[in-house]
Coordinates of C-alpha atoms in Angstrom, one line a residue:
X9 CA -3.8 -20.0 1.9
X10 CA -6.8 -17.8 2.5
X11 CA -8.5 -16.3 -0.5
X12 CA -11.0 -13.6 0.4
X13 CA -13.4 -12.0 -2.0
X14 CA -14.9 -8.7 -1.0
X15 CA -18.4 -7.6 -2.2
X16 CA -18.4 -6.1 -5.7
X17 CA -17.7 -2.5 -6.1
X18 CA -20.7 -0.5 -7.1
X19 CA -19.7 2.1 -9.7
X20 CA -22.5 4.6 -9.8
X21 CA -22.0 8.3 -9.5
X22 CA -24.6 8.7 -6.7
X23 CA -24.2 7.9 -3.0
X24 CA -24.5 4.1 -2.4
X25 CA -26.1 3.0 0.8
X26 CA -24.6 -0.2 2.2
X27 CA -25.7 -2.0 5.4
X28 CA -22.1 -2.1 6.7
X29 CA -19.0 0.2 6.6
X30 CA -17.7 -1.0 3.2
X31 CA -14.3 0.8 3.1
X32 CA -13.5 0.0 6.8
X33 CA -14.2 -3.7 6.0
X34 CA -12.0 -3.5 3.0
X35 CA -9.2 -1.9 4.9
X36 CA -9.2 -4.7 7.5
X37 CA -8.5 -7.2 4.8
X38 CA -6.1 -4.9 2.9
X39 CA -3.9 -4.6 6.0
X40 CA -3.7 -8.4 6.3
X41 CA -3.2 -9.3 2.6
X42 CA 0.0 -10.5 1.0
X43 CA -1.2 -9.8 -2.5
X44 CA -4.3 -7.9 -3.8
X45 CA -6.2 -8.4 -7.0
X46 CA -8.6 -5.9 -8.5
X47 CA -10.8 -7.9 -10.9
X48 CA -12.6 -6.2 -13.7
X49 CA -15.3 -7.3 -16.2
X50 CA -14.8 -6.1 -19.8
X51 CA -18.3 -4.8 -19.8
X52 CA -17.8 -2.8 -16.5
X53 CA -14.7 -0.7 -16.7
X54 CA -16.2 2.5 -15.1
X55 CA -14.1 4.2 -12.4
X56 CA -16.4 5.7 -9.8
X57 CA -16.2 6.9 -6.2
X58 CA -15.9 3.4 -4.7
X59 CA -12.9 2.5 -7.0
X60 CA -11.3 5.8 -6.2
X61 CA -11.7 5.2 -2.5
X62 CA -10.3 1.7 -2.8
X63 CA -7.3 2.9 -4.8
X64 CA -6.7 5.6 -2.2
X65 CA -6.6 2.9 0.5
X66 CA -4.1 0.9 -1.5
X67 CA -1.5 3.7 -1.6
X68 CA 1.8 2.5 -0.3
X69 CA 0.9 -1.1 -1.3
X70 CA 1.3 -0.7 -5.1
X71 CA 3.8 -3.5 -5.2
X72 CA 1.2 -5.9 -3.8
X73 CA -1.6 -4.8 -6.3
X74 CA -2.4 -6.7 -9.5
X75 CA -5.2 -5.7 -12.0
X76 CA -7.1 -8.6 -13.6
X77 CA -9.2 -8.1 -16.7
X78 CA -11.3 -11.2 -16.4
X79 CA -13.5 -12.9 -19.1
X80 CA -11.0 -11.7 -21.7
X81 CA -11.9 -14.4 -24.1
X82 CA -15.4 -12.9 -24.5
X83 CA -14.1 -10.0 -26.5
X84 CA -12.3 -9.8 -29.9
X85 CA -8.4 -9.6 -29.8
X86 CA -8.3 -6.0 -31.2
X87 CA -11.0 -4.9 -28.7
X88 CA -9.1 -6.6 -25.9
X89 CA -6.1 -4.3 -26.6
X90 CA -8.3 -1.2 -26.5
X91 CA -9.8 -2.4 -23.2
X92 CA -6.4 -3.0 -21.6
X93 CA -5.2 0.5 -22.6
X94 CA -8.4 2.1 -21.3
X95 CA -8.1 0.3 -18.0
X96 CA -4.5 1.2 -17.4
X97 CA -5.2 4.8 -18.5
X98 CA -8.1 5.1 -16.0
X99 CA -6.3 3.5 -13.0
X100 CA -2.7 4.7 -13.2
X101 CA -3.4 8.4 -12.3
X102 CA -5.3 7.2 -9.2
X103 CA -2.3 5.2 -7.9
X104 CA 0.6 6.7 -6.0
X105 CA 3.3 4.7 -7.8
X106 CA 5.1 6.2 -10.8
X107 CA 5.0 2.7 -12.5
X108 CA 1.8 1.5 -14.1
X109 CA 0.1 -1.4 -12.3
X110 CA 0.7 -5.0 -13.3
X111 CA -2.2 -6.1 -15.5
X112 CA -3.3 -9.7 -16.3
X113 CA -5.8 -10.5 -19.0
X114 CA -7.4 -13.9 -18.4
X115 CA -10.6 -15.9 -18.3
X116 CA -10.6 -17.4 -14.8
X117 CA -13.5 -19.8 -15.1
X118 CA -13.9 -23.5 -15.6
X119 CA -14.9 -23.6 -19.3
X120 CA -12.8 -23.9 -22.5
X121 CA -11.5 -20.6 -23.9
X122 CA -13.3 -19.1 -26.9
X123 CA -11.5 -20.5 -30.0
X124 CA -11.4 -17.0 -31.5
X125 CA -9.5 -15.5 -28.5
X126 CA -5.7 -15.1 -28.1
X127 CA -5.4 -18.4 -26.3
X128 CA -1.7 -18.4 -25.9
X129 CA -1.7 -14.9 -24.4
X130 CA -4.5 -15.7 -22.0
X131 CA -2.9 -18.9 -20.7
X132 CA 0.4 -17.1 -20.3
X133 CA -1.2 -14.4 -18.2
X134 CA -3.1 -17.0 -16.2
X135 CA 0.1 -18.8 -15.4
X136 CA 1.7 -15.6 -14.2
X137 CA -1.4 -14.9 -12.1
X138 CA -1.0 -18.3 -10.4
X139 CA 2.7 -17.8 -10.0
X140 CA 2.0 -14.5 -8.2
X141 CA -0.2 -16.4 -5.7
X142 CA 2.6 -19.0 -5.2
X143 CA 5.2 -16.4 -4.7
X144 CA 3.1 -14.5 -2.2
X145 CA 2.6 -17.7 -0.2
X146 CA 6.4 -18.5 -0.2
X147 CA 7.3 -14.9 0.7
X148 CA 4.7 -14.5 3.4
X149 CA 7.2 -14.2 6.3
X150 CA 9.3 -11.7 4.4
X151 CA 6.2 -9.7 3.6
X152 CA 5.2 -9.7 7.3
X153 CA 8.6 -8.5 8.4
X154 CA 8.7 -5.8 5.8
X155 CA 5.2 -4.7 6.8
X156 CA 6.2 -4.5 10.5
X157 CA 9.2 -2.3 9.5
X158 CA 7.1 -0.1 7.4
X159 CA 4.6 0.4 10.2
X160 CA 7.4 1.0 12.7
X161 CA 8.7 3.8 10.4
X162 CA 5.3 5.4 10.3
X163 CA 5.0 5.2 14.1
X164 CA 8.6 6.6 14.6
X165 CA 7.9 9.5 12.1
X166 CA 4.6 10.4 13.8
X167 CA 6.1 10.3 17.2
X168 CA 9.0 12.6 16.2
X169 CA 6.6 14.9 14.3
X170 CA 4.3 15.3 17.4
X171 CA 7.4 15.9 19.5
X172 CA 8.6 18.6 17.1
X173 CA 5.2 20.4 17.3
X174 CA 5.3 20.1 21.1
X175 CA 8.8 21.4 21.5
X176 CA 7.9 24.4 19.3
X177 CA 4.9 25.0 21.5
X178 CA 6.9 24.8 24.7
X179 CA 9.6 27.2 23.3
X180 CA 6.9 29.9 22.4
X181 CA 4.6 29.8 25.4
X182 CA 5.0 31.7 28.6
X183 CA 3.3 31.7 32.0
X184 CA 0.8 34.3 31.0
X185 CA 0.2 33.3 27.4
X186 CA -2.9 31.7 26.0
X187 CA -1.9 28.1 25.4
X188 CA -4.7 27.4 22.9
X189 CA -3.9 30.5 20.8
X190 CA -0.2 29.6 20.6
X191 CA -1.1 26.0 19.8
X192 CA -3.6 27.0 17.1
X193 CA -1.1 29.3 15.4
X194 CA 1.6 26.6 15.3
X195 CA -0.8 24.0 14.0
X196 CA -2.3 26.4 11.4
X197 CA 1.0 27.8 10.2
X198 CA 3.7 25.2 10.7
X199 CA 5.8 26.8 7.9
X200 CA 6.2 29.9 10.0
X201 CA 7.9 27.8 12.7
X202 CA 10.0 25.7 10.3
X203 CA 8.6 22.5 11.8
X204 CA 8.9 20.2 8.8
X205 CA 12.3 21.7 7.7
X206 CA 13.7 21.4 11.2
X207 CA 12.5 17.8 11.6
X208 CA 14.1 16.8 8.3
X209 CA 17.4 18.4 9.2
X210 CA 17.7 17.0 12.7
X211 CA 16.4 13.5 12.0
X212 CA 17.2 12.8 8.4
X213 CA 13.6 11.9 7.8
X214 CA 12.5 12.9 4.3
X215 CA 9.8 15.6 4.1
X216 CA 8.0 13.2 1.7
X217 CA 7.8 10.5 4.4
X218 CA 5.7 12.8 6.6
X219 CA 2.0 13.4 6.5
X220 CA 0.7 16.7 5.2
X221 CA 0.2 19.6 7.7
X222 CA -3.6 19.3 7.1
X223 CA -3.4 15.8 8.6
X224 CA -2.0 17.2 11.8
X225 CA -4.5 20.1 11.9
X226 CA -7.2 17.4 12.1
X227 CA -5.2 15.3 14.6
X228 CA -4.5 18.1 17.0
X229 CA -8.1 19.3 16.9
X230 CA -9.0 15.9 18.5
X231 CA -5.8 15.7 20.7
X232 CA -4.8 19.0 22.3
X233 CA -1.1 19.6 21.7
X234 CA -0.3 20.6 25.3
X235 CA -1.5 17.3 26.6
X236 CA 1.3 15.3 25.0
X237 CA 4.5 14.4 26.9
X238 CA 7.8 15.1 25.2
X239 CA 9.8 12.1 23.9
X240 CA 12.6 13.1 26.3
X241 CA 10.2 12.7 29.3
X242 CA 9.6 9.0 28.3
X243 CA 13.2 8.1 28.7
X244 CA 14.5 6.5 31.9
X245 CA 18.1 5.8 33.2
X246 CA 17.7 2.0 33.2
X247 CA 15.3 1.4 30.4
X248 CA 16.5 4.0 28.0
X249 CA 14.3 5.8 25.4
X250 CA 11.5 4.0 23.6
X251 CA 12.0 6.1 20.5
X252 CA 15.7 5.1 20.3
X253 CA 14.7 1.4 20.6
X254 CA 12.3 1.9 17.7
X255 CA 15.1 3.5 15.7
X256 CA 17.3 0.5 16.4
X257 CA 14.6 -2.0 15.5
X258 CA 14.1 -0.2 12.1
X259 CA 17.8 0.2 11.3
X260 CA 19.1 -3.1 12.6
X261 CA 16.8 -5.6 14.3
X262 CA 14.1 -6.1 11.6
X263 CA 16.6 -6.1 8.7
X264 CA 18.7 -8.7 10.6
X265 CA 15.6 -10.8 11.3
X266 CA 14.8 -10.7 7.6
X267 CA 18.4 -11.7 6.7
X268 CA 18.4 -14.5 9.2
X269 CA 15.1 -15.9 7.9
X270 CA 16.4 -15.8 4.3
X271 CA 19.6 -17.6 5.2
X272 CA 17.6 -20.3 7.1
X273 CA 15.2 -20.7 4.2
X274 CA 18.1 -21.0 1.7
X275 CA 19.8 -23.6 3.9
X276 CA 16.6 -25.7 4.0
X277 CA 16.1 -25.5 0.3
X278 CA 19.7 -26.4 -0.4
X279 CA 19.5 -29.4 2.0
X280 CA 16.3 -30.5 0.2
X281 CA 17.9 -30.2 -3.2
X282 CA 20.9 -32.2 -2.0
X283 CA 18.6 -34.9 -0.6
X284 CA 16.7 -35.2 -3.9
X285 CA 20.0 -35.4 -5.9
X286 CA 21.2 -38.1 -3.5
X287 CA 18.0 -40.1 -3.9
X288 CA 18.2 -39.9 -7.7
X289 CA 21.8 -41.1 -7.6
X290 CA 20.8 -44.1 -5.5
X291 CA 18.1 -45.0 -8.0
X292 CA 20.6 -44.8 -10.8

């Protein structure tokens, strides 16, 4: 198990100068983490630009995120309830999930808990915190397969989105037309060409699974639309179409891989349990 602690978040309302690209470094670890803990100090619950940026980077990973209110035995029980409510109230609107984040109140240090603190509550939350780490370790393979499938869906959707833009461009250009002018009009006004509606109808990809048009405005400014090949041109008679292979991997291959792993894991656990029961029976 690798436990990685990033540098503390600096919650000040002015620009913070760091000696390295903080959010890029955080993203590298976020992309590789099985579970993510945001740890707060009761005396520092401010939500500033860096927290907002981190929470934006965690969108789509809400099920992996846990909020930890640490040093919880340093505040009175009634004050602890208020701090919990304030923390959830501040964070929830900044997360994409409709469900509030999982919050643990604990005192994760090597000293006895304050006798005036709600000891039973803090120990229960600490046990759940440790169980989360154990579960993440046990489910690491399942998490990796699910992440691969999630990434494949994003690649597939992006490929089909670009192809839809490109086919629209090819259908509206002519030999004498200004290719940049046509491209810019399609990119600036995709609703006039029914690009999103058409893609959702033809591919059964939900509109809500596609990036916003503004994302593609920025993307095509850096990557001219007319320089892309169509998806159809990437197909060959013997090798087939890469996009179709990706669809098959998403719909069948990766789910089957996950199912096969779970069956093998259950078989190993069952064999271990039977072995333990057999050993106990011999001792008796």
